[in-house]
Short mmCIF file of C-alpha atoms in Angstrom, two decimals:
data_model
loop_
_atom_site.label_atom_id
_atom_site.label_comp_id
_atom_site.label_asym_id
_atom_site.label_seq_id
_atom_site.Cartn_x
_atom_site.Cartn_y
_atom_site.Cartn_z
CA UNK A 1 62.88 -21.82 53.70
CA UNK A 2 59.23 -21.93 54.87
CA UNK A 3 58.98 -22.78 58.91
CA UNK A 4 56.12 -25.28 58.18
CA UNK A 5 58.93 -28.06 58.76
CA UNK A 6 59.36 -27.00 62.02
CA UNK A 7 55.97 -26.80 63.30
CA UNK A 8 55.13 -30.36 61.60
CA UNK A 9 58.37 -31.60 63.32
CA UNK A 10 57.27 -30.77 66.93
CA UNK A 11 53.63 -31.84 66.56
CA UNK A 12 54.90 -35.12 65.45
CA UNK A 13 57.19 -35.31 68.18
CA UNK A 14 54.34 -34.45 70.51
CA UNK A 15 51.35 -36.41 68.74
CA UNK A 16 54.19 -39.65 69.34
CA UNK A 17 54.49 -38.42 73.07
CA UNK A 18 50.60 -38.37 74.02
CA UNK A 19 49.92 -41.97 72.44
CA UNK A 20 53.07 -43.31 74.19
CA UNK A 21 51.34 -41.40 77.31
CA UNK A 22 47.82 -42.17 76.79
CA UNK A 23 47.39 -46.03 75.99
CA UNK A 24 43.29 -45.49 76.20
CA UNK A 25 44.03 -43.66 73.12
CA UNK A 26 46.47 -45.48 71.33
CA UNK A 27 43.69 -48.44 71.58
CA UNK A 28 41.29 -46.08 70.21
CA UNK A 29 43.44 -45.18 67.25
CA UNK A 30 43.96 -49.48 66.24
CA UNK A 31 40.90 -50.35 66.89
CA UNK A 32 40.75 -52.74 64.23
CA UNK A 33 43.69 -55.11 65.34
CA UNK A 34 42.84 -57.79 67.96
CA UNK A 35 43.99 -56.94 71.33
CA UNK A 36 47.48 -59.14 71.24
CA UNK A 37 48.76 -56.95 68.57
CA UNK A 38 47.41 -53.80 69.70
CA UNK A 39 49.86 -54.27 73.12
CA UNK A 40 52.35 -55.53 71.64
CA UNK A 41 52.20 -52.29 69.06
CA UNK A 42 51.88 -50.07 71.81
CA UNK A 43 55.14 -51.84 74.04
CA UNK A 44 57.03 -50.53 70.74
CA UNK A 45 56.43 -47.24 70.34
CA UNK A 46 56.72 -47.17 74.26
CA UNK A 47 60.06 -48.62 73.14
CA UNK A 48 61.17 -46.54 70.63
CA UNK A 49 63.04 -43.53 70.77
CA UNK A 50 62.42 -41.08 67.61
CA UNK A 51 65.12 -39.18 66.19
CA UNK A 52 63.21 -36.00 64.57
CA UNK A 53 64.72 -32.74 62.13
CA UNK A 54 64.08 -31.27 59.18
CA UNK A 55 65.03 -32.46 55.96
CA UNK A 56 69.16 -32.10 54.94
CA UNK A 57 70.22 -30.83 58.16
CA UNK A 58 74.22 -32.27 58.56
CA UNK A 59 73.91 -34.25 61.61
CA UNK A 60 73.91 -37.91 61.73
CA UNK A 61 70.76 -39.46 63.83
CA UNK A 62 69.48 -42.70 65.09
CA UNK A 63 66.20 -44.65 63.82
CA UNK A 64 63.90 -44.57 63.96
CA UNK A 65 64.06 -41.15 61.84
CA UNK A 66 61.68 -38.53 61.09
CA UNK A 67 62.42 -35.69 58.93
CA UNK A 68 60.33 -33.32 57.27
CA UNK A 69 61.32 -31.26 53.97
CA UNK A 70 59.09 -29.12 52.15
CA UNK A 71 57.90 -28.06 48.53
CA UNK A 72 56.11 -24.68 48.04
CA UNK A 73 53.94 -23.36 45.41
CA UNK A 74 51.32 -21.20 44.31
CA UNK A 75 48.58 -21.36 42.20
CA UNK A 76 47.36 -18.51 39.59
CA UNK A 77 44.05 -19.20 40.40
CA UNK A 78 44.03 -18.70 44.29
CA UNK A 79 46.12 -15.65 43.52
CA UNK A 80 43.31 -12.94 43.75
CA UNK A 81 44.16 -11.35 46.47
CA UNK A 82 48.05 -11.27 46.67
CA UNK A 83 48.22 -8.24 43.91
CA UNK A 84 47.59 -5.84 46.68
CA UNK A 85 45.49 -4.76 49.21
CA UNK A 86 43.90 -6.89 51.60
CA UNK A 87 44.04 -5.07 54.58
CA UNK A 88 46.51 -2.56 53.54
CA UNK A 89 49.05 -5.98 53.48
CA UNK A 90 50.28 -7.58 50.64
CA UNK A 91 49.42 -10.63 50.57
CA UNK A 92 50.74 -14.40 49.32
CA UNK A 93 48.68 -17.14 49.15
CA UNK A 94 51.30 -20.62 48.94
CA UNK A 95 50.86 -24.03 48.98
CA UNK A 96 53.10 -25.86 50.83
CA UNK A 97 53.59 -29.35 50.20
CA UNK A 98 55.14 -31.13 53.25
CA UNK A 99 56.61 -34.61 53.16
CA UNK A 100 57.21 -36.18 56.60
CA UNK A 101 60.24 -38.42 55.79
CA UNK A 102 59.88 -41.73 58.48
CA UNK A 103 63.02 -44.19 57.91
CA UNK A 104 62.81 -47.41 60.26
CA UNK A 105 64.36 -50.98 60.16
CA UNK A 106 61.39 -52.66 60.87
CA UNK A 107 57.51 -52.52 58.96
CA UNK A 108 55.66 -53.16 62.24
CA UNK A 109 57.13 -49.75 63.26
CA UNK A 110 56.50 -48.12 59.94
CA UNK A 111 52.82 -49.42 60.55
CA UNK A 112 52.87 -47.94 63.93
CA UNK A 113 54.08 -44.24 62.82
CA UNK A 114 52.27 -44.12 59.82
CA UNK A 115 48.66 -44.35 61.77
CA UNK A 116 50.27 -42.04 64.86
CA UNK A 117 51.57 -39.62 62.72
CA UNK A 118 48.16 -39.29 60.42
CA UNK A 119 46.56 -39.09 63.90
CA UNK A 120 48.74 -36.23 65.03
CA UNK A 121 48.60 -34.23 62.52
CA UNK A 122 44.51 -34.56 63.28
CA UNK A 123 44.51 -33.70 67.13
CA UNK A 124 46.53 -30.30 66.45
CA UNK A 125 45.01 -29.35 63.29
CA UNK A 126 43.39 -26.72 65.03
CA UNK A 127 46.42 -25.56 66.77
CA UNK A 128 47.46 -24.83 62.60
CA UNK A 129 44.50 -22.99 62.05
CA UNK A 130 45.37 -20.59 65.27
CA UNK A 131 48.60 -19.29 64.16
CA UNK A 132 47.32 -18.49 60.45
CA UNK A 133 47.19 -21.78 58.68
CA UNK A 134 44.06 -21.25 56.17
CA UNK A 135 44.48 -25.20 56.07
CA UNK A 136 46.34 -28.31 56.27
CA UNK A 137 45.34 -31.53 55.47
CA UNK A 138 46.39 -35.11 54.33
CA UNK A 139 47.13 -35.64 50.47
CA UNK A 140 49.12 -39.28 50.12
CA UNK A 141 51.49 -41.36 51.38
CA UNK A 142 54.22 -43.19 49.12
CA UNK A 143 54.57 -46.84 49.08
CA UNK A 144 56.85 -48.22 51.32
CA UNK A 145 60.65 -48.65 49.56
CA UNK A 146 64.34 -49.90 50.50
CA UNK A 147 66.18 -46.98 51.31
CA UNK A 148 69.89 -48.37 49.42
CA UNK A 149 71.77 -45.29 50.19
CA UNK A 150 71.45 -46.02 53.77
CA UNK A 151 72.40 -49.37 55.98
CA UNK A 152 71.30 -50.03 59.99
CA UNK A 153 72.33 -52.87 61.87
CA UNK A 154 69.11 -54.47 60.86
CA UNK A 155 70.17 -54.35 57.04
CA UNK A 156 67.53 -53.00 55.56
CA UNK A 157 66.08 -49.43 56.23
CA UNK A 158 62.62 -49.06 54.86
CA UNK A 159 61.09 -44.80 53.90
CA UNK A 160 58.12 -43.76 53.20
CA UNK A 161 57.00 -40.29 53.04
CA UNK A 162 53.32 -38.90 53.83
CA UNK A 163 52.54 -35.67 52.36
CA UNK A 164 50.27 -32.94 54.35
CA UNK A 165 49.54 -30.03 51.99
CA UNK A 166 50.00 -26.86 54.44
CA UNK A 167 47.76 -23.65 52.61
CA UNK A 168 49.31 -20.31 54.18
CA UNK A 169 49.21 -16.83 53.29
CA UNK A 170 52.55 -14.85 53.73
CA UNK A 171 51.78 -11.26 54.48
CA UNK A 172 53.97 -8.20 53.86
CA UNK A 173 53.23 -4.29 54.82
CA UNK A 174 54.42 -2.29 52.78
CA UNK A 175 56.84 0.90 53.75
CA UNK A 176 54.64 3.86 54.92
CA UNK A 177 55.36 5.99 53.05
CA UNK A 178 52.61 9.59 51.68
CA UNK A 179 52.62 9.53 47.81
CA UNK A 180 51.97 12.73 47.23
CA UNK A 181 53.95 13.53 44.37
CA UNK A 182 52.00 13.37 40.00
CA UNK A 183 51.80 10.53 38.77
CA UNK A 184 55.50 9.88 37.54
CA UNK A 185 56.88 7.21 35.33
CA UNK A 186 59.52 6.05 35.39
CA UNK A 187 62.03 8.64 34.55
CA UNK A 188 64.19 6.60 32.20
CA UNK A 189 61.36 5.80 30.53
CA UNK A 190 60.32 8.05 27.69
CA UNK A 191 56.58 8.64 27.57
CA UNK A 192 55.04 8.16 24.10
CA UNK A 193 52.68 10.87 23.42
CA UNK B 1 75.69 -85.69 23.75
CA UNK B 2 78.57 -86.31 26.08
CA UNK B 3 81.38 -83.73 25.62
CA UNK B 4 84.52 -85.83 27.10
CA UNK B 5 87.93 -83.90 27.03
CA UNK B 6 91.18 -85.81 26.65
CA UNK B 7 93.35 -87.22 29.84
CA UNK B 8 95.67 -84.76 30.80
CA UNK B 9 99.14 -85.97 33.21
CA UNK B 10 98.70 -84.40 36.60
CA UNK B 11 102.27 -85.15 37.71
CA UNK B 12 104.07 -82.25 37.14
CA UNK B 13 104.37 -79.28 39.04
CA UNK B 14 101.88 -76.16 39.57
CA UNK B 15 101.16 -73.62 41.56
CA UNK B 16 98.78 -74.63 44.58
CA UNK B 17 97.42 -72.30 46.53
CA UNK B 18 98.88 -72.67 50.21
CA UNK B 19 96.25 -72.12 52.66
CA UNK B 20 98.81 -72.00 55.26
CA UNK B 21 100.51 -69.32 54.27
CA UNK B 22 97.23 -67.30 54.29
CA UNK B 23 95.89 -67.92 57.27
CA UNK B 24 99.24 -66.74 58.87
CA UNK B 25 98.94 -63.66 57.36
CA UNK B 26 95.18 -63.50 58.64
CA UNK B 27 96.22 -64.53 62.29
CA UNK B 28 99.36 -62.53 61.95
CA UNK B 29 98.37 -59.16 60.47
CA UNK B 30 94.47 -59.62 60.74
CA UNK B 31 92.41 -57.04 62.65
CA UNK B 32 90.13 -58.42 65.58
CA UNK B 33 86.47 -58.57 64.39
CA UNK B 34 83.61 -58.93 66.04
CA UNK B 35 81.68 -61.28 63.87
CA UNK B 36 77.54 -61.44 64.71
CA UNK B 37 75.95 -63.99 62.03
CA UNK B 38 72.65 -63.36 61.07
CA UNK B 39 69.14 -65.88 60.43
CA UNK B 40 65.95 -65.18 59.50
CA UNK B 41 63.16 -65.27 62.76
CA UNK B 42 60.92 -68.23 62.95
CA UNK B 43 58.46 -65.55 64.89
CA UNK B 44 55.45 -65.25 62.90
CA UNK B 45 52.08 -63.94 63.47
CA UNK B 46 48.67 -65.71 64.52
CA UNK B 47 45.76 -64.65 62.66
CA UNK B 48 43.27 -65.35 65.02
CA UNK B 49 44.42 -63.61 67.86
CA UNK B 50 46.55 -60.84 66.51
CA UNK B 51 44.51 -59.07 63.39
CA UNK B 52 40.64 -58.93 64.69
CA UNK B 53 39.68 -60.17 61.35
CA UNK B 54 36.46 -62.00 61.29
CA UNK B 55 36.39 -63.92 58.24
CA UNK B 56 32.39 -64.95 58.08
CA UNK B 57 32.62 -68.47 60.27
CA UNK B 58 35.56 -69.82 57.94
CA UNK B 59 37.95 -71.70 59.97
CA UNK B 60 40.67 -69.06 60.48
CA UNK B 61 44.16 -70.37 59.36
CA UNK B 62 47.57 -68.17 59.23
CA UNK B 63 49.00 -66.55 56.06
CA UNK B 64 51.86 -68.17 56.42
CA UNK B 65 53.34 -64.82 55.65
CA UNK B 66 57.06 -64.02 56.46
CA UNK B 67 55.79 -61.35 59.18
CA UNK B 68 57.98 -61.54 62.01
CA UNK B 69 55.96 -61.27 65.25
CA UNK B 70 56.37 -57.22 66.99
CA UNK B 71 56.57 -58.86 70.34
CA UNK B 72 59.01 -61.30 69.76
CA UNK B 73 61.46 -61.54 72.69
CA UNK B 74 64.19 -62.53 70.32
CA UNK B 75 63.79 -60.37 67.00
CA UNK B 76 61.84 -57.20 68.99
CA UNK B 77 60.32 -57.54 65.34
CA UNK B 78 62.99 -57.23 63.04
CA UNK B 79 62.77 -60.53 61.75
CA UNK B 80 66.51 -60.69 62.02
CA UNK B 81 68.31 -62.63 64.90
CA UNK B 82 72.09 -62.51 65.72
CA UNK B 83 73.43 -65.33 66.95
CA UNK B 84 76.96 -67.20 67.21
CA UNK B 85 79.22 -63.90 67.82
CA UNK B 86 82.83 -64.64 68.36
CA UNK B 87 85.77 -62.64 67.77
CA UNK B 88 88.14 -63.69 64.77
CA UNK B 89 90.66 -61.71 62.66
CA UNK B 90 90.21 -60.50 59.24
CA UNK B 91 92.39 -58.88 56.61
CA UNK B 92 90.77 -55.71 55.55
CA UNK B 93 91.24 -53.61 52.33
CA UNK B 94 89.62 -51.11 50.23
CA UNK B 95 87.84 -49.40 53.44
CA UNK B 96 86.78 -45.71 51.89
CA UNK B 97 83.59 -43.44 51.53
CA UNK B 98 82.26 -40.21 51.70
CA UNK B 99 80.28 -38.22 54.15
CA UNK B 100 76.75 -37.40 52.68
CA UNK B 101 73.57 -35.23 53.36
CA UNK B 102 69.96 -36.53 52.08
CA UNK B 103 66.44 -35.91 53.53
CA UNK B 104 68.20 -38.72 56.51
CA UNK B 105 70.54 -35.68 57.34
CA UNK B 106 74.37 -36.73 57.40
CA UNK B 107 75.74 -40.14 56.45
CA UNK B 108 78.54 -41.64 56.51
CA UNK B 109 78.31 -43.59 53.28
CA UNK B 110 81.56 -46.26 53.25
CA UNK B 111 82.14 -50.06 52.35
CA UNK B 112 84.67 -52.06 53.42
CA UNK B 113 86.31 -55.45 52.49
CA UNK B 114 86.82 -58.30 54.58
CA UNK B 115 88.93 -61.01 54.00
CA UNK B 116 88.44 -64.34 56.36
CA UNK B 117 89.62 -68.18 57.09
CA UNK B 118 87.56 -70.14 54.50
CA UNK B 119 85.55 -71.33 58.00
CA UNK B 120 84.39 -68.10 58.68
CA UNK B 121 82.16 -67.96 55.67
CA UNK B 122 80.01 -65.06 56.31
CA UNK B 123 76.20 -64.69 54.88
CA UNK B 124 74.34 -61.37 53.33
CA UNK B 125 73.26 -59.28 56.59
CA UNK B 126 76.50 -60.58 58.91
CA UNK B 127 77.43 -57.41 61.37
CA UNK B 128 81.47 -56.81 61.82
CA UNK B 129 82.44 -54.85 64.35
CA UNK B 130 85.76 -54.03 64.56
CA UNK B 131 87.61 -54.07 67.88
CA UNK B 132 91.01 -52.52 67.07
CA UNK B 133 89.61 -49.36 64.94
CA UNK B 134 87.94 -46.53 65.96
CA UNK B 135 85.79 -43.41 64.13
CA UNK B 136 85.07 -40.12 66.09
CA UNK B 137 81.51 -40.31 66.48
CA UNK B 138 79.40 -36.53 67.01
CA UNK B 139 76.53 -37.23 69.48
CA UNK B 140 74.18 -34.99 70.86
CA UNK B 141 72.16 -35.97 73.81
CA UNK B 142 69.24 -34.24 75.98
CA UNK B 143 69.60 -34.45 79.48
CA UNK B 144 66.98 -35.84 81.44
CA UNK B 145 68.41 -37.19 84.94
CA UNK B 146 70.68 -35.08 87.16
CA UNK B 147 74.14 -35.29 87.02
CA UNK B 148 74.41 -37.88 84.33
CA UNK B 149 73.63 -39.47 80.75
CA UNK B 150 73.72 -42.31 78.76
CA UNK B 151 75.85 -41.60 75.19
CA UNK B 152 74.44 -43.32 71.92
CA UNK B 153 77.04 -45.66 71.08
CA UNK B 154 79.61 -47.48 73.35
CA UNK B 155 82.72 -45.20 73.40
CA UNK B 156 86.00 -46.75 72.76
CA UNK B 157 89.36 -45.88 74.80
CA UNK B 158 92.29 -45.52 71.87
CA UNK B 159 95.95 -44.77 73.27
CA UNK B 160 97.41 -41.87 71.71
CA UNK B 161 101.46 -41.32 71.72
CA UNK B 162 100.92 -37.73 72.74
CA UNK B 163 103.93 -35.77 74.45
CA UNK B 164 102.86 -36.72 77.97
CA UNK B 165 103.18 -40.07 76.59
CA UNK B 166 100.91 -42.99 75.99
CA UNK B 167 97.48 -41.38 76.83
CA UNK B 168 94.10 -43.06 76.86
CA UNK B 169 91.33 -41.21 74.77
CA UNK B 170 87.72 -41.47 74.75
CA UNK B 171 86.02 -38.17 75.16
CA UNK B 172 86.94 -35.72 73.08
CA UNK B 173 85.11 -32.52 73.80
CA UNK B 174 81.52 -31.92 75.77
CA UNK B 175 79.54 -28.60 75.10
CA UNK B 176 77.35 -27.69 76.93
CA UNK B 177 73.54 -25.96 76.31
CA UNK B 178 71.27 -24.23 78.70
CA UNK B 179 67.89 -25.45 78.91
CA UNK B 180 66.25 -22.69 77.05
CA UNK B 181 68.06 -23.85 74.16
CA UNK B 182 71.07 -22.12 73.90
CA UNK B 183 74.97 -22.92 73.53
CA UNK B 184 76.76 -21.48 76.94
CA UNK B 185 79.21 -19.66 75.65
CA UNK B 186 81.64 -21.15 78.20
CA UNK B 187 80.43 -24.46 77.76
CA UNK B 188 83.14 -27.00 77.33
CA UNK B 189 83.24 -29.12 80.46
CA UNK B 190 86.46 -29.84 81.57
CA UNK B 191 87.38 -33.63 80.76
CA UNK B 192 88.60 -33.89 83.88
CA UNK B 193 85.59 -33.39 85.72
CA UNK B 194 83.76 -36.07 83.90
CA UNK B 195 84.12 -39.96 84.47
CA UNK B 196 83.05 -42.97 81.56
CA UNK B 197 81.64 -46.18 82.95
CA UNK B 198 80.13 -47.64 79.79
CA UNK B 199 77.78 -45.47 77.67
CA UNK B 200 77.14 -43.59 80.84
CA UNK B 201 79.14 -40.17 81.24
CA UNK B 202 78.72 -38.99 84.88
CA UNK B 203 79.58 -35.49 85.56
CA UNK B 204 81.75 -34.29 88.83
CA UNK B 205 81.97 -30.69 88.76
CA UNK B 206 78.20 -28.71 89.72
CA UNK B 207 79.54 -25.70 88.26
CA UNK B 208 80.01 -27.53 84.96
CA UNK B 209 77.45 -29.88 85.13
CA UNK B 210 74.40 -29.80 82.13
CA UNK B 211 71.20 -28.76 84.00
CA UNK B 212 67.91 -30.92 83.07
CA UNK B 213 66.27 -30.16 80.03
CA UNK B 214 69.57 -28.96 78.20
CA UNK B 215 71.56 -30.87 75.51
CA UNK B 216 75.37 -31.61 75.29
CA UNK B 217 77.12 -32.53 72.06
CA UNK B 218 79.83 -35.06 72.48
CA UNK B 219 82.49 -36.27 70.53
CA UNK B 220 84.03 -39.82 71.18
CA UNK B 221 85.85 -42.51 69.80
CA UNK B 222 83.44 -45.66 68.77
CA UNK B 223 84.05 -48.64 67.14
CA UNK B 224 82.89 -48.88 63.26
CA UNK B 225 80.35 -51.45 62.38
CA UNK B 226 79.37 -52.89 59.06
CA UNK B 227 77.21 -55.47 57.33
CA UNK B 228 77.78 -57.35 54.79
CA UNK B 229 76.12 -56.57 51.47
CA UNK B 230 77.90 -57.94 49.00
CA UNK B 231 80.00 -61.44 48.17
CA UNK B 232 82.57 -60.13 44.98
CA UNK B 233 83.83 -63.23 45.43
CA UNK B 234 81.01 -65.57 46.02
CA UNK B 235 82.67 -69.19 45.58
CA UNK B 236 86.16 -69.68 46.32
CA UNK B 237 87.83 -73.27 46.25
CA UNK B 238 90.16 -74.94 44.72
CA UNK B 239 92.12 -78.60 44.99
CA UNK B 240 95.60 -78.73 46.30
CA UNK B 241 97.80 -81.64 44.98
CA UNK B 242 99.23 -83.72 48.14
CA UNK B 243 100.51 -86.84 48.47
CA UNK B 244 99.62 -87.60 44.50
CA UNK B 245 95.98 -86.74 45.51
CA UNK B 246 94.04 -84.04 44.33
CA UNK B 247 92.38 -82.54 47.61
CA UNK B 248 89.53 -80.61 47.62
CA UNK B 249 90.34 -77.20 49.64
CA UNK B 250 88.94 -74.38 50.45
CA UNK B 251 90.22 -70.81 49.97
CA UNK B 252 90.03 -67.61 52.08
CA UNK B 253 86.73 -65.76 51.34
CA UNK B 254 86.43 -62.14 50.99
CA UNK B 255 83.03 -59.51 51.43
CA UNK B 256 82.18 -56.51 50.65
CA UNK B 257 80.55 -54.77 53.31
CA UNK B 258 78.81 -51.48 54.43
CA UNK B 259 79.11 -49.14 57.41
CA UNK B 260 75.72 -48.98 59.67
CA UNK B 261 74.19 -45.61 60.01
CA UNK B 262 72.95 -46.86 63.41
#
């Protein structure tokens, strides 16, 4: 399990603290909605209380709910450099595809954390970059669905993911340890002559 | 073409469905439900004032869309209203589930059916909340005011015919954290140094008390809730033969409903 979850988790749960702290920038970020629905927007994430964790985690929370789960891969072609030797580390270059799971009862609050959490993810991207993200940026987010599995006292309970792809390199030393020995084989392998 | 079917006697006897008898098994035997019935909003949204949308000197008109308004002081934006709640009694049968995990994290995925006095026809998004059964719910709450906290749900007292005797129950067990994160090891506060008023749980003892800034998982007792999601038995009515007169009647109706996650 990668810990990419956890650090999109608590800059979410930030990023949703400093706009419910900072209406000057809330405002900034719906600047296109007239000023009625701006406050009123703003009164409900001042309102709401998120319910954040990571993906499959056995605890039952309240919505709105934000989880994040992630899908990792790597590429052959951005594989250069994890063979060996980059700085005497081995090195892995992954992909890590990162859905941020929102489930609410009500669109005007999917509207609302859709823009906040885009906008989060923006304002600490460079927080990423200082603890050894190579990258991470926005890729999609899914159209909004009816969650059936799931039932709130408003009925309905609406998901959408949006997907941040998170580019990392995992880094390994190897033991120290003096090769000083010939070249050896194997020794259950017979050399061919 | 008219398809007329032959006279048929109606004098002899059948079996009529006695309403009576049913509704004193409701009132009798019936569990006491909370019954919220649901509407659609009329909130809606204004175009001109709400969406900034300058539309080139055309006289702005609404959508007409079914938006519900995020302001609304009735909806808060749902779009849904509750209104009418009373308490009535309902027979209830096939209640079961299972306990699931998804990307949500646990839920508790169970129907229920309900089965009501032909006036109490519910409608697709009706809440039931029953008053004479409880679930243990497992909350976990941060601490953020001194001394006290305010639980998730509204914990129920149950009676339990425990050796003492007849013993209320609400609180279950409280454990404690520290505020750095971490379970105490000696955590559990004593449920006697704890008092309930509502959804707020005051603590009495400072040497058990959660500090600010830690969390305390709590189990309690809460009532389950449900909405309704299904009608397997959509039209009910019949006619009962009385005094040589066919009467139109109707029957007890049943729903199939679901358990909130929230």
């Amino acid at each position: 399990m990668s810990v990419v979850d956890l650090h999109i988790t608590h800059t979410i749960s930030n990023g949703i603290k400093y706009f419910k702290d900072n209406e000057v920038k809330f405002n900034e970020l719906f600047y296109d909605i007239g000023s009625t629905l701006r406050s009123a927007y703003f009164n409900k994430l001042s309102n709401l209380s998120v319910s954040f964790d990571v993906a499959l985690r056995k605890k039952q929370e309240t919505f709105p709910l934000i989880t994040v789960s992630v899908e990792e891969n790597s590429s052959d072609t951005f594989q250069m450099l994890g063979n060996r030797g980059f700085q005497q580390k081995l090195v892995l270059l992954v992909n890590q595809t990162c859905d941020v799971n929102i489930f609410v009862d009500d669109l005007d609050t999917m509207r609302i954390l859709h823009r906040v959490i885009q906008a989060s993810m923006l304002i600490f991207k460079q927080n990423f970059l200082a603890i050894g993200y190579l990258n991470i940026q926005f890729e999609k987010a899914s159209k909004i669905e009816i969650e059936n599995e799931l039932t709130s006292s408003n009925v309905d309970l609406y998901k959408r993911s949006i997907t941040f792809d998170a580019q990392k390199q995992v880094k390994a030393s190897e033991p120290i340890e003096e090769f000083d020995g010939p070249w050896e084989l194997n020794p259950n392998i017979i050399e061919s002559k | 073409m008219l398809l007329n079917t032959p006279a048929q006697s109606l004098t002899k006897t059948r079996a009529d469905f006695r309403i009576e008898e049913f509704r004193k098994l409701i009132k009798q035997k019936g569990l006491r439900i909370e019954w919220q019935q649901t509407i659609e909003c009329p909130c809606f949204l204004k175009s001109s004032s709400s969406l900034n949308l300058n539309l080139s000197g055309v006289n702005d008109i609404n959508a007409n869309e079914s938006g519900s308004n995020p302001s609304c002081a009735a909806c808060g934006g749902s779009g849904f209203i509750r209104h009418s709640a009373q308490e009535i009694k309902a027979i209830t049968t096939n209640a079961g589930g299972e306990q699931e995990v998804g990307k949500y994290g646990l839920y508790r995925r169970e129907k229920i059916k309900f089965t009501l006095e032909p006036e109490h026809l519910p409608s697709y998004g009706d809440r039931f909340i029953m008053k004479d059964s409880v679930i243990i719910y497992r909350d976990k709450i941060e601490i953020t005011q001194a001394g006290s906290c305010t639980l998730n749900k509204v914990p129920q007292t149950r009676n339990l015919n425990l050796a003492a005797g007849l013993t209320p129950v609400n609180i279950l067990y409280i454990h404690r954290s520290d505020a750095d994160g971490n379970a105490l090891a000696d955590g559990e506060v004593d449920l006697a140094d704890i008092t309930l008023n509502g959804q707020v749980l005051t603590f009495n003892n400072p040497a058990t008390t959660p500090v600010i800034g830690s969390k305390i998982s709590v189990a309690y007792y809460i009532n389950p809730s449900y909405v309704v999601i299904n009608h397997p038995h959509s039209i009910r009515d019949t006619f009962v033969r009385k005094n040589a007169a066919e009467i139109p009647s109707p029957m007890p109706v049943q729903v199939e409903c679901k358990m909130e996650m929230e």
